[in-house]
PDB file of C-alpha atoms and ligand atoms in Angstrom:
ATOM      1  CA  MET A   1     -15.215  -7.900   2.157  1.00 44.00           C
ATOM      2  CA  PHE A   2     -14.444 -10.286   5.015  1.00 53.00           C
ATOM      3  CA  GLY A   3     -12.409 -13.243   3.803  1.00 74.00           C
ATOM      4  CA  PHE A   4     -10.346 -11.322   1.252  1.00 76.00           C
ATOM      5  CA  ILE A   5      -7.532 -10.757   3.677  1.00 82.00           C
ATOM      6  CA  LYS A   6      -7.573 -14.432   4.627  1.00 82.00           C
ATOM      7  CA  LYS A   7      -7.482 -15.377   0.942  1.00 79.00           C
ATOM      8  CA  SER A   8      -4.546 -13.075   0.380  1.00 80.00           C
ATOM      9  CA  LEU A   9      -2.659 -14.903   3.120  1.00 85.00           C
ATOM     10  CA  GLN A  10      -3.339 -18.373   1.699  1.00 86.00           C
ATOM     11  CA  LYS A  11       0.148 -18.879   0.290  1.00 87.00           C
ATOM     12  CA  THR A  12       1.708 -17.546   3.465  1.00 89.00           C
ATOM     13  CA  ALA A  13      -0.390 -20.023   5.442  1.00 89.00           C
ATOM     14  CA  GLU A  14       0.880 -22.843   3.207  1.00 89.00           C
ATOM     15  CA  ALA A  15       4.456 -21.741   3.868  1.00 89.00           C
ATOM     16  CA  ILE A  16       3.732 -21.838   7.610  1.00 90.00           C
ATOM     17  CA  ARG A  17       2.396 -25.412   7.219  1.00 89.00           C
ATOM     18  CA  SER A  18       5.838 -26.443   5.988  1.00 89.00           C
ATOM     19  CA  VAL A  19       7.302 -25.343   9.323  1.00 89.00           C
ATOM     20  CA  VAL A  20       4.539 -26.470  11.672  1.00 90.00           C
ATOM     21  CA  PRO A  21       2.356 -29.092   9.946  1.00 91.00           C
ATOM     22  CA  ASN A  22      -0.209 -29.033  12.760  1.00 92.00           C
ATOM     23  CA  LYS A  23      -1.998 -26.220  14.533  1.00 94.00           C
ATOM     24  CA  ALA A  24      -1.671 -26.120  18.327  1.00 95.00           C
ATOM     25  CA  ASP A  25      -2.603 -24.020  21.387  1.00 96.00           C
ATOM     26  CA  SER A  26       0.956 -22.891  21.975  1.00 96.00           C
ATOM     27  CA  PHE A  27       4.402 -23.144  20.423  1.00 96.00           C
ATOM     28  CA  SER A  28       7.980 -22.861  21.636  1.00 96.00           C
ATOM     29  CA  LYS A  29       9.743 -19.571  20.976  1.00 96.00           C
ATOM     30  CA  GLU A  30      11.957 -21.359  18.453  1.00 95.00           C
ATOM     31  CA  GLU A  31       8.913 -22.546  16.514  1.00 95.00           C
ATOM     32  CA  ILE A  32       7.385 -19.055  16.489  1.00 96.00           C
ATOM     33  CA  GLU A  33      10.717 -17.673  15.310  1.00 96.00           C
ATOM     34  CA  GLU A  34      10.721 -20.146  12.400  1.00 95.00           C
ATOM     35  CA  ILE A  35       7.084 -19.459  11.525  1.00 95.00           C
ATOM     36  CA  LEU A  36       7.637 -15.708  11.385  1.00 95.00           C
ATOM     37  CA  LEU A  37      10.823 -15.992   9.342  1.00 93.00           C
ATOM     38  CA  GLU A  38       9.130 -18.387   6.930  1.00 91.00           C
ATOM     39  CA  SER A  39       6.349 -15.860   6.335  1.00 89.00           C
ATOM     40  CA  ASP A  40       9.008 -13.236   5.536  1.00 88.00           C
ATOM     41  CA  VAL A  41       8.866 -11.122   8.681  1.00 91.00           C
ATOM     42  CA  GLU A  42      12.263  -9.439   8.747  1.00 89.00           C
ATOM     43  CA  TYR A  43      14.922 -10.976  11.003  1.00 92.00           C
ATOM     44  CA  ASP A  44      15.360  -7.953  13.317  1.00 93.00           C
ATOM     45  CA  LEU A  45      11.642  -7.687  13.922  1.00 94.00           C
ATOM     46  CA  VAL A  46      11.338 -11.416  14.591  1.00 95.00           C
ATOM     47  CA  GLU A  47      14.135 -11.163  17.169  1.00 96.00           C
ATOM     48  CA  GLU A  48      12.484  -8.140  18.763  1.00 95.00           C
ATOM     49  CA  ILE A  49       9.176  -9.985  19.043  1.00 95.00           C
ATOM     50  CA  ILE A  50      10.806 -13.138  20.449  1.00 95.00           C
ATOM     51  CA  ARG A  51      12.872 -11.141  22.965  1.00 95.00           C
ATOM     52  CA  SER A  52       9.791  -9.326  24.227  1.00 94.00           C
ATOM     53  CA  ILE A  53       8.066 -12.578  25.206  1.00 93.00           C
ATOM     54  CA  ASP A  54       8.836 -13.888  28.709  1.00 91.00           C
ATOM     55  CA  ALA A  55       7.010 -17.211  28.678  1.00 89.00           C
ATOM     56  CA  SER A  56       8.724 -20.255  27.172  1.00 91.00           C
ATOM     57  CA  ARG A  57       5.530 -21.258  25.342  1.00 95.00           C
ATOM     58  CA  VAL A  58       3.842 -18.681  23.119  1.00 96.00           C
ATOM     59  CA  ASN A  59       0.051 -18.674  23.021  1.00 96.00           C
ATOM     60  CA  ARG A  60      -2.252 -16.896  20.627  1.00 97.00           C
ATOM     61  CA  PRO A  61      -3.104 -13.773  22.698  1.00 97.00           C
ATOM     62  CA  THR A  62       0.576 -13.086  23.382  1.00 96.00           C
ATOM     63  CA  LEU A  63       1.597 -13.299  19.731  1.00 97.00           C
ATOM     64  CA  ARG A  64      -1.508 -11.348  18.716  1.00 97.00           C
ATOM     65  CA  ASN A  65      -0.511  -8.429  20.969  1.00 96.00           C
ATOM     66  CA  ARG A  66       3.033  -8.371  19.698  1.00 95.00           C
ATOM     67  CA  LEU A  67       2.018  -8.472  16.041  1.00 96.00           C
ATOM     68  CA  LEU A  68      -0.655  -5.792  16.428  1.00 95.00           C
ATOM     69  CA  ALA A  69       1.896  -3.514  18.081  1.00 93.00           C
ATOM     70  CA  THR A  70       3.928  -3.411  14.858  1.00 92.00           C
ATOM     71  CA  PHE A  71       1.290  -1.337  13.056  1.00 91.00           C
ATOM     72  CA  SER A  72       0.986   2.426  12.917  1.00 82.00           C
ATOM     73  CA  ASP A  73      -2.494   3.883  12.837  1.00 77.00           C
ATOM     74  CA  ALA A  74      -3.539   6.290  10.131  1.00 70.00           C
ATOM     75  CA  PRO A  75      -3.988   9.829  11.412  1.00 69.00           C
ATOM     76  CA  LYS A  76      -7.463  11.251  11.109  1.00 65.00           C
ATOM     77  CA  GLN A  77      -8.170  12.149   7.526  1.00 65.00           C
ATOM     78  CA  VAL A  78      -8.310  15.842   6.651  1.00 60.00           C
ATOM     79  CA  ASP A  79     -12.010  16.490   6.545  1.00 65.00           C
ATOM     80  CA  GLY A  80     -13.801  18.761   4.173  1.00 79.00           C
ATOM     81  CA  ALA A  81     -11.152  19.019   1.476  1.00 91.00           C
ATOM     82  CA  LYS A  82     -12.821  19.077  -1.905  1.00 94.00           C
ATOM     83  CA  PRO A  83     -11.363  17.798  -4.045  1.00 97.00           C
ATOM     84  CA  PHE A  84      -9.473  15.428  -1.799  1.00 97.00           C
ATOM     85  CA  VAL A  85      -6.209  14.888  -3.634  1.00 98.00           C
ATOM     86  CA  ASP A  86      -4.293  11.597  -3.564  1.00 98.00           C
ATOM     87  CA  LEU A  87      -0.831  11.639  -5.113  1.00 98.00           C
ATOM     88  CA  ILE A  88       0.267   8.138  -6.045  1.00 98.00           C
ATOM     89  CA  ILE A  89       3.982   7.352  -5.979  1.00 97.00           C
ATOM     90  CA  GLY A  90       6.182   4.268  -6.324  1.00 95.00           C
ATOM     91  CA  VAL A  91       8.471   2.390  -8.697  1.00 93.00           C
ATOM     92  CA  ASN A  92       7.277   1.145 -12.080  1.00 92.00           C
ATOM     93  CA  GLY A  93       5.647  -2.236 -11.932  1.00 93.00           C
ATOM     94  CA  ALA A  94       4.619  -1.894  -8.276  1.00 94.00           C
ATOM     95  CA  GLY A  95       1.008  -1.614  -9.389  1.00 95.00           C
ATOM     96  CA  LYS A  96       0.489   2.172  -9.377  1.00 96.00           C
ATOM     97  CA  THR A  97      -1.808   2.365 -12.408  1.00 96.00           C
ATOM     98  CA  THR A  98      -3.922  -0.586 -11.362  1.00 97.00           C
ATOM     99  CA  THR A  99      -4.186   0.757  -7.819  1.00 98.00           C
ATOM    100  CA  ILE A 100      -5.301   4.170  -9.080  1.00 98.00           C
ATOM    101  CA  ALA A 101      -8.096   2.411 -10.985  1.00 98.00           C
ATOM    102  CA  LYS A 102      -9.027   0.406  -7.881  1.00 98.00           C
ATOM    103  CA  LEU A 103      -9.001   3.471  -5.649  1.00 98.00           C
ATOM    104  CA  ALA A 104     -11.103   5.421  -8.146  1.00 98.00           C
ATOM    105  CA  SER A 105     -13.558   2.551  -8.309  1.00 98.00           C
ATOM    106  CA  HIS A 106     -13.690   2.432  -4.499  1.00 97.00           C
ATOM    107  CA  TYR A 107     -14.547   6.145  -4.314  1.00 97.00           C
ATOM    108  CA  LYS A 108     -17.032   5.804  -7.154  1.00 97.00           C
ATOM    109  CA  ASN A 109     -18.796   2.978  -5.331  1.00 96.00           C
ATOM    110  CA  GLU A 110     -19.167   5.377  -2.394  1.00 95.00           C
ATOM    111  CA  GLY A 111     -21.038   7.701  -4.747  1.00 97.00           C
ATOM    112  CA  LYS A 112     -18.136  10.143  -5.084  1.00 97.00           C
ATOM    113  CA  LYS A 113     -17.101  11.981  -8.226  1.00 98.00           C
ATOM    114  CA  VAL A 114     -13.538  11.201  -9.227  1.00 98.00           C
ATOM    115  CA  ILE A 115     -11.071  12.576 -11.756  1.00 98.00           C
ATOM    116  CA  LEU A 116      -7.715  11.037 -12.714  1.00 98.00           C
ATOM    117  CA  GLY A 117      -4.461  12.797 -13.601  1.00 98.00           C
ATOM    118  CA  ALA A 118      -1.961  10.949 -15.810  1.00 97.00           C
ATOM    119  CA  GLY A 119       1.096  12.448 -14.149  1.00 97.00           C
ATOM    120  CA  ASP A 120       3.590   9.813 -15.286  1.00 96.00           C
ATOM    121  CA  THR A 121       4.472  11.732 -18.415  1.00 94.00           C
ATOM    122  CA  PHE A 122       7.799   9.897 -18.682  1.00 93.00           C
ATOM    123  CA  ARG A 123       6.219   6.764 -20.157  1.00 91.00           C
ATOM    124  CA  ALA A 124       3.713   6.830 -23.010  1.00 92.00           C
ATOM    125  CA  ALA A 125       2.494   3.419 -21.867  1.00 94.00           C
ATOM    126  CA  ALA A 126       1.598   4.800 -18.432  1.00 95.00           C
ATOM    127  CA  ILE A 127      -0.579   7.517 -19.981  1.00 96.00           C
ATOM    128  CA  GLU A 128      -2.254   4.989 -22.298  1.00 97.00           C
ATOM    129  CA  GLN A 129      -2.855   2.454 -19.566  1.00 97.00           C
ATOM    130  CA  LEU A 130      -4.429   4.973 -17.215  1.00 98.00           C
ATOM    131  CA  SER A 131      -6.554   6.360 -20.066  1.00 98.00           C
ATOM    132  CA  LEU A 132      -7.822   2.835 -20.778  1.00 98.00           C
ATOM    133  CA  TRP A 133      -8.846   2.468 -17.138  1.00 98.00           C
ATOM    134  CA  ALA A 134     -10.563   5.860 -17.259  1.00 98.00           C
ATOM    135  CA  THR A 135     -12.594   4.712 -20.266  1.00 98.00           C
ATOM    136  CA  LYS A 136     -13.410   1.386 -18.624  1.00 98.00           C
ATOM    137  CA  LEU A 137     -14.519   3.046 -15.388  1.00 97.00           C
ATOM    138  CA  ASP A 138     -16.166   5.947 -17.206  1.00 97.00           C
ATOM    139  CA  LEU A 139     -14.069   8.563 -15.438  1.00 98.00           C
ATOM    140  CA  PRO A 140     -12.661  11.866 -16.687  1.00 98.00           C
ATOM    141  CA  ILE A 141      -8.889  12.038 -17.009  1.00 98.00           C
ATOM    142  CA  ILE A 142      -6.419  14.842 -17.558  1.00 98.00           C
ATOM    143  CA  ALA A 143      -3.576  13.648 -19.761  1.00 96.00           C
ATOM    144  CA  THR A 144      -0.954  15.151 -22.059  1.00 94.00           C
ATOM    145  CA  LYS A 145       1.670  13.779 -24.388  1.00 92.00           C
ATOM    146  CA  GLN A 146       4.734  11.926 -23.203  1.00 92.00           C
ATOM    147  CA  GLY A 147       7.509  14.288 -22.136  1.00 90.00           C
ATOM    148  CA  HIS A 148       5.187  17.115 -21.114  1.00 94.00           C
ATOM    149  CA  ASP A 149       5.380  18.704 -17.690  1.00 95.00           C
ATOM    150  CA  SER A 150       3.905  16.354 -15.118  1.00 96.00           C
ATOM    151  CA  SER A 151       3.253  19.116 -12.580  1.00 97.00           C
ATOM    152  CA  ALA A 152       1.123  20.918 -15.193  1.00 97.00           C
ATOM    153  CA  VAL A 153      -0.973  17.741 -15.422  1.00 98.00           C
ATOM    154  CA  ALA A 154      -1.325  17.731 -11.629  1.00 98.00           C
ATOM    155  CA  TYR A 155      -2.333  21.402 -11.628  1.00 98.00           C
ATOM    156  CA  ASP A 156      -4.886  20.926 -14.410  1.00 98.00           C
ATOM    157  CA  THR A 157      -6.356  17.851 -12.728  1.00 98.00           C
ATOM    158  CA  ILE A 158      -6.968  19.710  -9.471  1.00 98.00           C
ATOM    159  CA  ASP A 159      -8.164  22.808 -11.297  1.00 98.00           C
ATOM    160  CA  SER A 160     -10.635  20.773 -13.303  1.00 98.00           C
ATOM    161  CA  ALA A 161     -11.818  18.931 -10.185  1.00 98.00           C
ATOM    162  CA  LYS A 162     -12.434  22.270  -8.472  1.00 97.00           C
ATOM    163  CA  ALA A 163     -14.279  23.725 -11.446  1.00 97.00           C
ATOM    164  CA  ARG A 164     -16.506  20.662 -11.799  1.00 97.00           C
ATOM    165  CA  GLY A 165     -17.137  20.137  -8.093  1.00 97.00           C
ATOM    166  CA  PHE A 166     -15.456  16.723  -7.945  1.00 98.00           C
ATOM    167  CA  ASP A 167     -14.813  14.966  -4.640  1.00 97.00           C
ATOM    168  CA  HIS A 168     -11.566  13.210  -5.454  1.00 98.00           C
ATOM    169  CA  ALA A 169      -8.570  13.751  -7.689  1.00 98.00           C
ATOM    170  CA  ILE A 170      -6.104  10.889  -8.013  1.00 98.00           C
ATOM    171  CA  ILE A 171      -2.802  11.785  -9.632  1.00 98.00           C
ATOM    172  CA  ASP A 172      -0.226   9.355 -11.012  1.00 98.00           C
ATOM    173  CA  THR A 173       3.511  10.128 -10.945  1.00 97.00           C
ATOM    174  CA  ALA A 174       6.610   8.738 -12.636  1.00 94.00           C
ATOM    175  CA  GLY A 175       8.273   5.731 -11.010  1.00 91.00           C
ATOM    176  CA  ARG A 176      11.524   6.305 -12.779  1.00 85.00           C
ATOM    177  CA  LEU A 177      13.282   9.155 -14.578  1.00 76.00           C
ATOM    178  CA  HIS A 178      16.784   9.354 -16.056  1.00 79.00           C
ATOM    179  CA  THR A 179      18.255   9.795 -12.592  1.00 84.00           C
ATOM    180  CA  GLN A 180      17.090   9.497  -9.022  1.00 86.00           C
ATOM    181  CA  VAL A 181      17.804  13.221  -8.499  1.00 91.00           C
ATOM    182  CA  ASN A 182      15.531  14.076 -11.433  1.00 92.00           C
ATOM    183  CA  LEU A 183      12.811  11.919  -9.958  1.00 93.00           C
ATOM    184  CA  ALA A 184      13.149  13.554  -6.525  1.00 94.00           C
ATOM    185  CA  ASN A 185      13.020  17.027  -8.079  1.00 95.00           C
ATOM    186  CA  GLU A 186       9.998  16.165 -10.195  1.00 95.00           C
ATOM    187  CA  LEU A 187       8.077  14.700  -7.268  1.00 97.00           C
ATOM    188  CA  LYS A 188       8.902  17.683  -5.053  1.00 97.00           C
ATOM    189  CA  LYS A 189       7.747  20.028  -7.782  1.00 97.00           C
ATOM    190  CA  ILE A 190       4.465  18.151  -8.233  1.00 98.00           C
ATOM    191  CA  VAL A 191       3.813  18.391  -4.486  1.00 98.00           C
ATOM    192  CA  ARG A 192       4.505  22.154  -4.583  1.00 98.00           C
ATOM    193  CA  ILE A 193       2.267  22.674  -7.591  1.00 98.00           C
ATOM    194  CA  CYS A 194      -0.575  20.654  -6.061  1.00 98.00           C
ATOM    195  CA  ASP A 195      -0.482  22.997  -3.083  1.00 98.00           C
ATOM    196  CA  LYS A 196      -0.536  25.951  -5.447  1.00 98.00           C
ATOM    197  CA  ALA A 197      -3.589  24.553  -7.238  1.00 98.00           C
ATOM    198  CA  GLN A 198      -5.321  23.922  -3.931  1.00 97.00           C
ATOM    199  CA  SER A 199      -3.869  24.901  -0.573  1.00 95.00           C
ATOM    200  CA  GLY A 200      -3.195  21.758   1.493  1.00 95.00           C
ATOM    201  CA  ALA A 201      -3.048  19.409  -1.488  1.00 97.00           C
ATOM    202  CA  PRO A 202      -1.964  16.690  -1.949  1.00 97.00           C
ATOM    203  CA  HIS A 203      -3.868  15.464   1.074  1.00 96.00           C
ATOM    204  CA  ARG A 204      -2.209  12.073   0.921  1.00 95.00           C
ATOM    205  CA  LYS A 205       1.016  10.979  -0.721  1.00 97.00           C
ATOM    206  CA  ILE A 206       0.386   7.293  -1.099  1.00 97.00           C
ATOM    207  CA  LEU A 207       3.274   4.948  -1.765  1.00 97.00           C
ATOM    208  CA  ILE A 208       2.486   1.790  -3.712  1.00 97.00           C
ATOM    209  CA  ILE A 209       4.567  -1.185  -2.639  1.00 94.00           C
ATOM    210  CA  ASP A 210       4.771  -4.519  -4.440  1.00 92.00           C
ATOM    211  CA  GLY A 211       4.051  -7.126  -1.762  1.00 88.00           C
ATOM    212  CA  THR A 212       5.798  -9.891  -3.704  1.00 87.00           C
ATOM    213  CA  GLN A 213       9.087  -8.096  -3.170  1.00 84.00           C
ATOM    214  CA  GLY A 214       8.817  -8.742   0.523  1.00 72.00           C
ATOM    215  CA  ASN A 215      11.303  -6.868   2.629  1.00 72.00           C
ATOM    216  CA  SER A 216      13.414  -5.566  -0.233  1.00 75.00           C
ATOM    217  CA  ALA A 217      10.675  -2.991  -0.810  1.00 85.00           C
ATOM    218  CA  ILE A 218      11.614  -1.270   2.446  1.00 87.00           C
ATOM    219  CA  GLU A 219      14.747   0.497   1.150  1.00 87.00           C
ATOM    220  CA  GLN A 220      12.824   1.659  -1.899  1.00 88.00           C
ATOM    221  CA  ALA A 221      10.077   3.012   0.301  1.00 91.00           C
ATOM    222  CA  LYS A 222      12.580   4.877   2.470  1.00 91.00           C
ATOM    223  CA  ALA A 223      13.985   6.578  -0.628  1.00 92.00           C
ATOM    224  CA  PHE A 224      10.522   7.861  -1.599  1.00 94.00           C
ATOM    225  CA  ASP A 225       9.845   8.912   1.970  1.00 94.00           C
ATOM    226  CA  ASP A 226      13.082  10.937   1.965  1.00 93.00           C
ATOM    227  CA  MET A 227      12.058  12.606  -1.299  1.00 93.00           C
ATOM    228  CA  VAL A 228       8.559  13.779  -0.456  1.00 95.00           C
ATOM    229  CA  GLY A 229       7.442  12.396   2.913  1.00 95.00           C
ATOM    230  CA  VAL A 230       5.001   9.545   2.407  1.00 95.00           C
ATOM    231  CA  SER A 231       1.612   9.684   4.211  1.00 94.00           C
ATOM    232  CA  GLY A 232       0.790   6.004   4.004  1.00 94.00           C
ATOM    233  CA  ILE A 233       1.055   2.921   1.857  1.00 95.00           C
ATOM    234  CA  ILE A 234      -0.915   0.476  -0.235  1.00 96.00           C
ATOM    235  CA  ILE A 235       0.636  -2.973  -0.578  1.00 94.00           C
ATOM    236  CA  THR A 236      -0.223  -4.719  -3.857  1.00 94.00           C
ATOM    237  CA  LYS A 237      -0.142  -8.292  -5.141  1.00 92.00           C
ATOM    238  CA  LEU A 238      -0.650  -9.882  -1.752  1.00 89.00           C
ATOM    239  CA  ASP A 239      -2.820 -12.476  -3.491  1.00 86.00           C
ATOM    240  CA  GLY A 240       0.169 -14.064  -5.189  1.00 78.00           C
ATOM    241  CA  THR A 241       2.770 -14.260  -2.470  1.00 84.00           C
ATOM    242  CA  ALA A 242       3.884 -16.345   0.475  1.00 83.00           C
ATOM    243  CA  LYS A 243       5.564 -13.247   1.888  1.00 84.00           C
ATOM    244  CA  GLY A 244       2.537 -11.941   3.752  1.00 86.00           C
ATOM    245  CA  GLY A 245       4.604 -11.494   6.905  1.00 87.00           C
ATOM    246  CA  SER A 246       6.570  -8.740   5.218  1.00 86.00           C
ATOM    247  CA  VAL A 247       3.549  -6.502   5.863  1.00 90.00           C
ATOM    248  CA  PHE A 248       4.637  -6.410   9.528  1.00 91.00           C
ATOM    249  CA  SER A 249       8.205  -5.404   8.752  1.00 87.00           C
ATOM    250  CA  ILE A 250       7.187  -2.864   6.113  1.00 88.00           C
ATOM    251  CA  SER A 251       4.792  -1.264   8.561  1.00 89.00           C
ATOM    252  CA  SER A 252       7.102  -1.324  11.572  1.00 88.00           C
ATOM    253  CA  LYS A 253      10.218  -0.151   9.690  1.00 87.00           C
ATOM    254  CA  LEU A 254       8.482   2.650   7.839  1.00 89.00           C
ATOM    255  CA  LYS A 255       6.152   3.618  10.703  1.00 89.00           C
ATOM    256  CA  LEU A 256       3.490   4.381   8.135  1.00 91.00           C
ATOM    257  CA  PRO A 257      -0.166   3.400   8.070  1.00 92.00           C
ATOM    258  CA  ILE A 258      -1.358   0.858   5.498  1.00 94.00           C
ATOM    259  CA  TYR A 259      -4.512   2.169   3.835  1.00 94.00           C
ATOM    260  CA  PHE A 260      -5.389  -0.745   1.569  1.00 95.00           C
ATOM    261  CA  ILE A 261      -4.009  -3.977   0.216  1.00 93.00           C
ATOM    262  CA  GLY A 262      -4.287  -5.154  -3.379  1.00 94.00           C
ATOM    263  CA  VAL A 263      -5.515  -8.708  -3.819  1.00 90.00           C
ATOM    264  CA  GLY A 264      -5.895  -9.068  -7.599  1.00 92.00           C
ATOM    265  CA  GLU A 265      -5.822  -7.314 -10.952  1.00 94.00           C
ATOM    266  CA  GLY A 266      -9.462  -6.204 -11.191  1.00 95.00           C
ATOM    267  CA  GLU A 267     -10.834  -2.820 -10.192  1.00 96.00           C
ATOM    268  CA  ASN A 268     -12.572  -4.270  -7.163  1.00 95.00           C
ATOM    269  CA  ASP A 269      -9.546  -6.142  -5.828  1.00 94.00           C
ATOM    270  CA  LEU A 270      -8.697  -3.549  -3.209  1.00 95.00           C
ATOM    271  CA  VAL A 271      -9.372  -4.222   0.444  1.00 93.00           C
ATOM    272  CA  LYS A 272      -9.303  -1.694   3.261  1.00 93.00           C
ATOM    273  CA  PHE A 273      -6.488  -2.778   5.542  1.00 93.00           C
ATOM    274  CA  ASP A 274      -7.703  -3.897   8.925  1.00 92.00           C
ATOM    275  CA  LYS A 275      -4.794  -4.786  11.192  1.00 94.00           C
ATOM    276  CA  GLU A 276      -6.876  -6.991  13.493  1.00 94.00           C
ATOM    277  CA  GLU A 277      -8.346  -8.965  10.628  1.00 93.00           C
ATOM    278  CA  PHE A 278      -4.900  -9.341   9.109  1.00 93.00           C
ATOM    279  CA  VAL A 279      -3.303 -10.583  12.329  1.00 95.00           C
ATOM    280  CA  ASP A 280      -6.236 -12.879  13.147  1.00 95.00           C
ATOM    281  CA  SER A 281      -6.149 -14.389   9.661  1.00 91.00           C
ATOM    282  CA  LEU A 282      -2.466 -15.175  10.073  1.00 92.00           C
ATOM    283  CA  LEU A 283      -2.968 -16.584  13.571  1.00 95.00           C
ATOM    284  CA  ASP A 284      -5.756 -18.822  12.260  1.00 93.00           C
ATOM    285  CA  ALA A 285      -3.101 -20.565  10.176  1.00 90.00           C
ATOM    286  CA  ILE A 286      -0.994 -21.213  13.277  1.00 93.00           C
ATOM    287  CA  TYR A 287      -3.263 -21.801  16.258  1.00 95.00           C
ATOM    288  CA  ASN A 288      -6.222 -24.092  16.962  1.00 93.00           C
TER     289      ASN A 288
HETATM  290  P1  GDP B   1       2.769   0.386 -12.478  1.00 61.64           P
HETATM  291  O1  GDP B   1       3.899   0.233 -13.456  1.00 61.64           O
HETATM  292  O2  GDP B   1       3.273   0.669 -11.096  1.00 61.64           O
HETATM  293  O3  GDP B   1       1.730   1.341 -12.924  1.00 61.64           O
HETATM  294  O4  GDP B   1       2.094  -1.057 -12.353  1.00 61.64           O
HETATM  295  P2  GDP B   1       0.765  -1.644 -13.008  1.00 61.64           P
HETATM  296  O5  GDP B   1      -0.430  -1.074 -12.382  1.00 61.64           O
HETATM  297  O6  GDP B   1       0.884  -1.583 -14.485  1.00 61.64           O
HETATM  298  O7  GDP B   1       0.867  -3.150 -12.497  1.00 61.64           O
HETATM  299  C1  GDP B   1       1.909  -4.031 -12.900  1.00 61.64           C
HETATM  300  C2  GDP B   1       1.329  -5.441 -13.014  1.00 61.64           C
HETATM  301  O8  GDP B   1       0.919  -5.889 -11.727  1.00 61.64           O
HETATM  302  C3  GDP B   1       0.087  -5.524 -13.889  1.00 61.64           C
HETATM  303  O9  GDP B   1       0.140  -6.720 -14.637  1.00 61.64           O
HETATM  304  C4  GDP B   1      -1.069  -5.558 -12.896  1.00 61.64           C
HETATM  305  O10 GDP B   1      -2.187  -6.222 -13.392  1.00 61.64           O
HETATM  306  C5  GDP B   1      -0.435  -6.300 -11.751  1.00 61.64           C
HETATM  307  N1  GDP B   1      -1.050  -5.988 -10.429  1.00 61.64           N
HETATM  308  C6  GDP B   1      -1.232  -4.780  -9.859  1.00 61.64           C
HETATM  309  N2  GDP B   1      -1.799  -4.905  -8.631  1.00 61.64           N
HETATM  310  C7  GDP B   1      -1.997  -6.235  -8.419  1.00 61.64           C
HETATM  311  C8  GDP B   1      -2.538  -7.021  -7.331  1.00 61.64           C
HETATM  312  O11 GDP B   1      -2.967  -6.534  -6.282  1.00 61.64           O
HETATM  313  N3  GDP B   1      -2.555  -8.379  -7.512  1.00 61.64           N
HETATM  314  C9  GDP B   1      -2.076  -8.970  -8.660  1.00 61.64           C
HETATM  315  N4  GDP B   1      -2.112 -10.308  -8.735  1.00 61.64           N
HETATM  316  N5  GDP B   1      -1.543  -8.266  -9.672  1.00 61.64           N
HETATM  317  C10 GDP B   1      -1.515  -6.911  -9.571  1.00 61.64           C
END
């Protein structure tokens, strides 16, 4: 998989070139400030990074340390849960459905048995789209008609996974309902029902964030975190954006681990997030 992260940062690297046309061994603080802002690292975080550096010239190891410090590590995964239940949340269009397919494919490639739950019962298109992926990936799916109870879908998905000895259940949720309060109530109910179906589930509540939205995704993410408490995030569409630096602000503001990043529309375009590889790829665009 090496190289995918670098590819996903290509546009960000081009944006950096517009600020500093040539790579060098060190840069002034002002130049680093401009580089970071150009790659869409949020202003407050840029200032914090700049303030924390004593030297007047900034070399690669110094910036590397500062950037790595913005990431939160994922806590150790709950071992032994079978099925291991991932609840997928986020606004419509962020890439939830596609990411579910990618995640399922990732587990499948590890030899695991996966079942999907079409929990976004608010939109008929969401159910159809996930069903199409299930057919394409040859995976079982639990789905009902539009308007049916989404927590019943979650319950049935986990129940079926238990009965059939599956390793993973991945459950979709609505990204929008008539009101924000409705959405919060529905998500809370799904979480409760998952735990009823299997004590401890969902094991991860994964928030899908559209990377092309840059920092504006942060407020959205906070709202979901307030509703159900997010375990970690997957940032999508990093292949098409020059806002790669927003990954730092999203991570540092939300204090949440990044599990994967999405780098395309196919089922294999999901890359495990490696903070060192990410930072080094960005630094390669700046330093000699
Ligand atoms: P949902 O409404 O949250 O379920 O979003 P979808 O999964 O339907 O994705 C919305 C659009 O974004 C679709 O056209 C996807 O193909 C596209 N998409 C999702 N993830 C990625 C990604 O990592 N890279 C790119 N380039 N497109 C993506």
